[in-house]
PDB file of C-alpha atoms in Angstrom:
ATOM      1  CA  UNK A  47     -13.924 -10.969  23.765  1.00  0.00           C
ATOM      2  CA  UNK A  48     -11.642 -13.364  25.870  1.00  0.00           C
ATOM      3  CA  UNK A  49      -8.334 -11.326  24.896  1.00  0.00           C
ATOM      4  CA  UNK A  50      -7.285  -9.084  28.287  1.00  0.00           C
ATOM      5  CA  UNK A  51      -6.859  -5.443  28.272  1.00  0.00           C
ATOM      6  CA  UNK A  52      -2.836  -6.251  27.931  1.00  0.00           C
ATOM      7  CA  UNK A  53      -2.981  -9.134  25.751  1.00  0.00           C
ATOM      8  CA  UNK A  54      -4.827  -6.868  23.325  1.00  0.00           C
ATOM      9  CA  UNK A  55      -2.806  -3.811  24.085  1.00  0.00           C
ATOM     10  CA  UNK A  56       0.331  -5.639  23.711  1.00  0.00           C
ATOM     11  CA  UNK A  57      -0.921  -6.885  20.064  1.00  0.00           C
ATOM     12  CA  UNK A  58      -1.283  -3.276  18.889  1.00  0.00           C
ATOM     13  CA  UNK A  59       2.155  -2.554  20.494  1.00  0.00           C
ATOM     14  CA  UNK A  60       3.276  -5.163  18.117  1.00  0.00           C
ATOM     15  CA  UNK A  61       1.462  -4.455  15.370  1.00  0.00           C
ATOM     16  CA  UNK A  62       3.027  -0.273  15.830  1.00  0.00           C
ATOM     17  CA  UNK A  63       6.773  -2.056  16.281  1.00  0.00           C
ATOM     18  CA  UNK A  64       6.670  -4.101  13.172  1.00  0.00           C
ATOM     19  CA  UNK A  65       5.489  -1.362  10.926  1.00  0.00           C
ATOM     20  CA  UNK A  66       7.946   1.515  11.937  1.00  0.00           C
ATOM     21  CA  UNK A  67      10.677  -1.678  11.329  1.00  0.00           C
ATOM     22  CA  UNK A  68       9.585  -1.846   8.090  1.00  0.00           C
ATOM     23  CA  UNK A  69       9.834   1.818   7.679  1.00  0.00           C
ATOM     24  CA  UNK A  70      12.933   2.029   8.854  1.00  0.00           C
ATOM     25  CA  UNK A  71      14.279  -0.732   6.386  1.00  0.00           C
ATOM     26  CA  UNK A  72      12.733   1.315   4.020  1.00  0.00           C
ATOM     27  CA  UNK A  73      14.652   4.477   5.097  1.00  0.00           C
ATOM     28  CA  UNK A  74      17.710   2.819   5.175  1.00  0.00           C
ATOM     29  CA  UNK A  75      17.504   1.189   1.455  1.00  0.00           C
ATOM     30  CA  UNK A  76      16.405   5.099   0.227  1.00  0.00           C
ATOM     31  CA  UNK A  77      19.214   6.601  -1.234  1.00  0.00           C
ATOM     32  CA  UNK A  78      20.003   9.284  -4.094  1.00  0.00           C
ATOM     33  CA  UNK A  79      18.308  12.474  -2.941  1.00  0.00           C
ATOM     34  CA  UNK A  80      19.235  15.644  -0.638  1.00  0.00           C
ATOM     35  CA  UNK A  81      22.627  14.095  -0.095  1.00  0.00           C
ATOM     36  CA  UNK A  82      20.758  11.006   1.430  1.00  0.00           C
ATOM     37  CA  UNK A  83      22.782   7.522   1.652  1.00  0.00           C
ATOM     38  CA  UNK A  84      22.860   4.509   3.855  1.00  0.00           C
ATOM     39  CA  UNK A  85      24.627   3.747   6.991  1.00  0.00           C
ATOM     40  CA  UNK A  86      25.260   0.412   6.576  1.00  0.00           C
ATOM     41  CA  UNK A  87      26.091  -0.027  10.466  1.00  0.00           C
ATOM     42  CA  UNK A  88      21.819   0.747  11.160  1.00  0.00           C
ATOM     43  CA  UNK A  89      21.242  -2.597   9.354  1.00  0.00           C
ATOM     44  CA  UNK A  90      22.609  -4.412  12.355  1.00  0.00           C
ATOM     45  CA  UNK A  91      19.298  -2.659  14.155  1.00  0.00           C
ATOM     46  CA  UNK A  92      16.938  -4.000  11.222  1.00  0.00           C
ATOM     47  CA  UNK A  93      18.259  -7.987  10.703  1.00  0.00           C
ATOM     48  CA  UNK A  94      18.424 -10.998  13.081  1.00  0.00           C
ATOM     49  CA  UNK A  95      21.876 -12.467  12.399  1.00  0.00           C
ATOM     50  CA  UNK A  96      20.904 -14.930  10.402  1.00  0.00           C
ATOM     51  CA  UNK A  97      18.370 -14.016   8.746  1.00  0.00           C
ATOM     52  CA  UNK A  98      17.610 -14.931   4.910  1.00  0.00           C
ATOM     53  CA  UNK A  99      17.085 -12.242   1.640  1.00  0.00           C
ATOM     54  CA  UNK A 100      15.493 -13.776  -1.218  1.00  0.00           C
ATOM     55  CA  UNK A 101      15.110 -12.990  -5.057  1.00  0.00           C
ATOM     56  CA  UNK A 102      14.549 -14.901  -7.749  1.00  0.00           C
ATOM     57  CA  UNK A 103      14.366 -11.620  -9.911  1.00  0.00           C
ATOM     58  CA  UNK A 104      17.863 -10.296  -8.300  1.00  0.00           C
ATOM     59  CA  UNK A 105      19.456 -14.280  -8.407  1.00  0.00           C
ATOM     60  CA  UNK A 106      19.856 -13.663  -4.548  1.00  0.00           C
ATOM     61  CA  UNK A 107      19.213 -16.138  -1.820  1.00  0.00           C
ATOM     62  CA  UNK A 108      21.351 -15.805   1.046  1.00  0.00           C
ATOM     63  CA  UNK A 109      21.737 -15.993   4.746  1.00  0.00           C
ATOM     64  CA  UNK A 110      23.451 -13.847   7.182  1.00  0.00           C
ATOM     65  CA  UNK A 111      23.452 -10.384   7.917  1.00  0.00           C
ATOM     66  CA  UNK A 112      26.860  -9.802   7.375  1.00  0.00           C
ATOM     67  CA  UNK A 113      26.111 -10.969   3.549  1.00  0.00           C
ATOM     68  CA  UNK A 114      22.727  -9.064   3.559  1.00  0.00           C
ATOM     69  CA  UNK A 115      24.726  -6.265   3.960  1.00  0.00           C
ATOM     70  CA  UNK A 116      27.539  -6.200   1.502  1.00  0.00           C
ATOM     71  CA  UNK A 117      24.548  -7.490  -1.272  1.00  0.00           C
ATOM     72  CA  UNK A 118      22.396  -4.550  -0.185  1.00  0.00           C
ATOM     73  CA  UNK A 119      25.453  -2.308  -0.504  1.00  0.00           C
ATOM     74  CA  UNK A 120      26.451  -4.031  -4.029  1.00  0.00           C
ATOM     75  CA  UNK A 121      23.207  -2.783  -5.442  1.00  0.00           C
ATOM     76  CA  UNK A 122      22.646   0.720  -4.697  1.00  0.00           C
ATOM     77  CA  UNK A 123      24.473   1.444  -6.988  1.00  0.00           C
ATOM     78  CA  UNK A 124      26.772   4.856  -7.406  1.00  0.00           C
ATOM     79  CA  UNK A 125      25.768   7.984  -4.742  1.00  0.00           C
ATOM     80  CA  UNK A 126      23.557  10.038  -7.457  1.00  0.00           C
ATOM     81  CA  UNK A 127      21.591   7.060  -8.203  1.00  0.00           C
ATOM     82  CA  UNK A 128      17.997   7.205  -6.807  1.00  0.00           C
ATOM     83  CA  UNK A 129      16.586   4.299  -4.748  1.00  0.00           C
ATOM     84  CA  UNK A 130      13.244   4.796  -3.478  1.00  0.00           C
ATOM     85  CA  UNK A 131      10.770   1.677  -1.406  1.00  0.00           C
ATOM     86  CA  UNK A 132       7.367   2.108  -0.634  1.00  0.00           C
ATOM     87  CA  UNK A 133       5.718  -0.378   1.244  1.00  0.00           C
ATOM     88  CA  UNK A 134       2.088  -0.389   1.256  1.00  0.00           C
ATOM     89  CA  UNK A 135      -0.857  -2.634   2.786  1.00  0.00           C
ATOM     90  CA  UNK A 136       0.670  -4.531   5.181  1.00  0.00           C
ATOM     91  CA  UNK A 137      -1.246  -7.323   6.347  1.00  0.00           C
ATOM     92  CA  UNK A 138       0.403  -9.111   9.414  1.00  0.00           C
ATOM     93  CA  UNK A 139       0.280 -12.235  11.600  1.00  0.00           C
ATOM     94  CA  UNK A 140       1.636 -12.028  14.996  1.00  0.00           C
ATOM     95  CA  UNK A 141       2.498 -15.596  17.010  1.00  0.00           C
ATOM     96  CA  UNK A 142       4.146 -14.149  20.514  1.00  0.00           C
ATOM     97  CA  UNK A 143       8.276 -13.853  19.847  1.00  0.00           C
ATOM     98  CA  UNK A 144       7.447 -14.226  15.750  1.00  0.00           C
ATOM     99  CA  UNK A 145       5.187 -12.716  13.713  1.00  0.00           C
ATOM    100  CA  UNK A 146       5.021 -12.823   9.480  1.00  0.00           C
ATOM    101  CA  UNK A 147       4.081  -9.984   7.412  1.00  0.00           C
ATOM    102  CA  UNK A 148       3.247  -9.734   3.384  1.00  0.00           C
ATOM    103  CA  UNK A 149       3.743  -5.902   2.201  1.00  0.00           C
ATOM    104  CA  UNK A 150       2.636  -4.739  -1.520  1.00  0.00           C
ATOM    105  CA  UNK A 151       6.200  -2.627  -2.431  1.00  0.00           C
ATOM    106  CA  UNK A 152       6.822  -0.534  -5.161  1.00  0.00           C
ATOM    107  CA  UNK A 153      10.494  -0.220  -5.604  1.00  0.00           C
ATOM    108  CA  UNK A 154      11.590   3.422  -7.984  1.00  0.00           C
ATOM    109  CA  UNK A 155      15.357   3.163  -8.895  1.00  0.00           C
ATOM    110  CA  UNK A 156      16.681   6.192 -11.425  1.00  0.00           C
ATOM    111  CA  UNK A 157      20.534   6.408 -12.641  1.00  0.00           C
ATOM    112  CA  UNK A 158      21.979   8.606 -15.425  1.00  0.00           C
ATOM    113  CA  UNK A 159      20.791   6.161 -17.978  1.00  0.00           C
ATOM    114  CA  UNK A 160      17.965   4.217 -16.819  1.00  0.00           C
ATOM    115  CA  UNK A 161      14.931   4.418 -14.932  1.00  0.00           C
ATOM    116  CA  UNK A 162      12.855   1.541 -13.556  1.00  0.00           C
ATOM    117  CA  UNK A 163       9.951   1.087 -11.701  1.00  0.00           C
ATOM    118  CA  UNK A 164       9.243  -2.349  -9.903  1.00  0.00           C
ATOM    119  CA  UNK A 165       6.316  -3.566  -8.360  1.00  0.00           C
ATOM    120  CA  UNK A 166       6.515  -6.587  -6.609  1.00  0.00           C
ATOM    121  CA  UNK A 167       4.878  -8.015  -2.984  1.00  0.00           C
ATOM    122  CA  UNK A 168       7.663  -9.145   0.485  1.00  0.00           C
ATOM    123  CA  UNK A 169       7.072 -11.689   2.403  1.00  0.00           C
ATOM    124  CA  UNK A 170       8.877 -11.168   6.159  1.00  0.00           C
ATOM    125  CA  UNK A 171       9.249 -13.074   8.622  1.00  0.00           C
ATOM    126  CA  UNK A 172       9.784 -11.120  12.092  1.00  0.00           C
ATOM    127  CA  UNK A 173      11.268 -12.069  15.167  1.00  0.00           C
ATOM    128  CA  UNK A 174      11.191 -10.530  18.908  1.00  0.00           C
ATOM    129  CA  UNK A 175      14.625 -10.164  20.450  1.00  0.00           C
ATOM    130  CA  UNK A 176      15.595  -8.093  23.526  1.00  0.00           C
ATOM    131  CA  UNK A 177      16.463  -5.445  21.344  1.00  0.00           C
ATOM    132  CA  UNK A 178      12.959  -5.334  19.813  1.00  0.00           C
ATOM    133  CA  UNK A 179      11.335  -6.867  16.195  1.00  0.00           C
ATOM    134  CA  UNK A 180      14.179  -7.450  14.103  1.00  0.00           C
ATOM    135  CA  UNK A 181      13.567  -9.262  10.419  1.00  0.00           C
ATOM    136  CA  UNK A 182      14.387 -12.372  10.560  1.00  0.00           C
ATOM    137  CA  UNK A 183      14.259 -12.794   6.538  1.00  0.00           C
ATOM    138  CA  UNK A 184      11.987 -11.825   3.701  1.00  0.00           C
ATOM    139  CA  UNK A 185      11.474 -13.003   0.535  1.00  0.00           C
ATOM    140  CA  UNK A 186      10.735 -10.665  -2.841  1.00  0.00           C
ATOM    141  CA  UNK A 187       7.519 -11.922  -5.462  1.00  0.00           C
ATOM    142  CA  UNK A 188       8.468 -10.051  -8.321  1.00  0.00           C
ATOM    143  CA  UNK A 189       5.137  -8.913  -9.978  1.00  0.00           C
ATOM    144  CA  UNK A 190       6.153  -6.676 -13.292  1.00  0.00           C
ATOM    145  CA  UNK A 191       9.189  -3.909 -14.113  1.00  0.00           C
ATOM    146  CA  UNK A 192       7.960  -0.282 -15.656  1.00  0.00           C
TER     147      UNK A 192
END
């Protein structure tokens, strides 16, 4: 091993940050149950200011977090509906201040008429500010709709 004690302890640091990010992106996009809904002023704690969103499934590729925002907001659609991520296997590359990650997601959304399951993978790119890992942008693979 050539790594240092801190070199390698600062790696798992990382490695912690980025997935309780993720998790907290996830919380925030979880709606519909228990009275839960988003506070869209928390996304400014998730998103670089310019970072990009990308769908070719949703017809969304955009920058800013401003616009990231109001699109997220656009598609949760009314307070009873039910928006639940799950992000699994998370397999991550960390590069000092950036770091990429590709996530397995399976994305549950259930309204008074319909009821879909997605499954599709994220690609995110990360970056280090002084405020911590923020996402820089992330892109949605669309695998198959349930």
């Amino acid at each position: 091993m050539t790594q240092t004690i801190e070199a390698r302890l600062q790696h798992l640091e990382d490695l912690e940050a980025l997935r309780a990010l993720q998790a907290h992106y996830a919380d925030l996009v979880n709606t519909g149950w228990n009275g839960k809904q988003t506070d869209l002023d928390q996304f400014s704690d998730v998103f670089t200011a310019d970072a990009y969103w990308k769908s070719a499934m949703m017809n969304v590729d955009m920058t800013g977090r401003d616009n990231i925002v109001n699109m997220l907001q656009s598609q949760m659609g009314t307070p009873d509906t039910i928006n639940m991520h799950n992000f699994t296997s998370p397999q991550f590359k960390i590069d000092g201040d950036t770091a990429t990650g590709e996530w397995l997601l399976w994305v549950l959304v259930k309204s008074d008429d319909n009821t879909n399951v997605v499954y599709q993978s994220e690609d995110v790119s990360y970056q280090r500010t002084e405020d911590g890992w923020k996402i820089a942008g992330l892109t949605l693979n669309l695998a198959t709709i349930a």
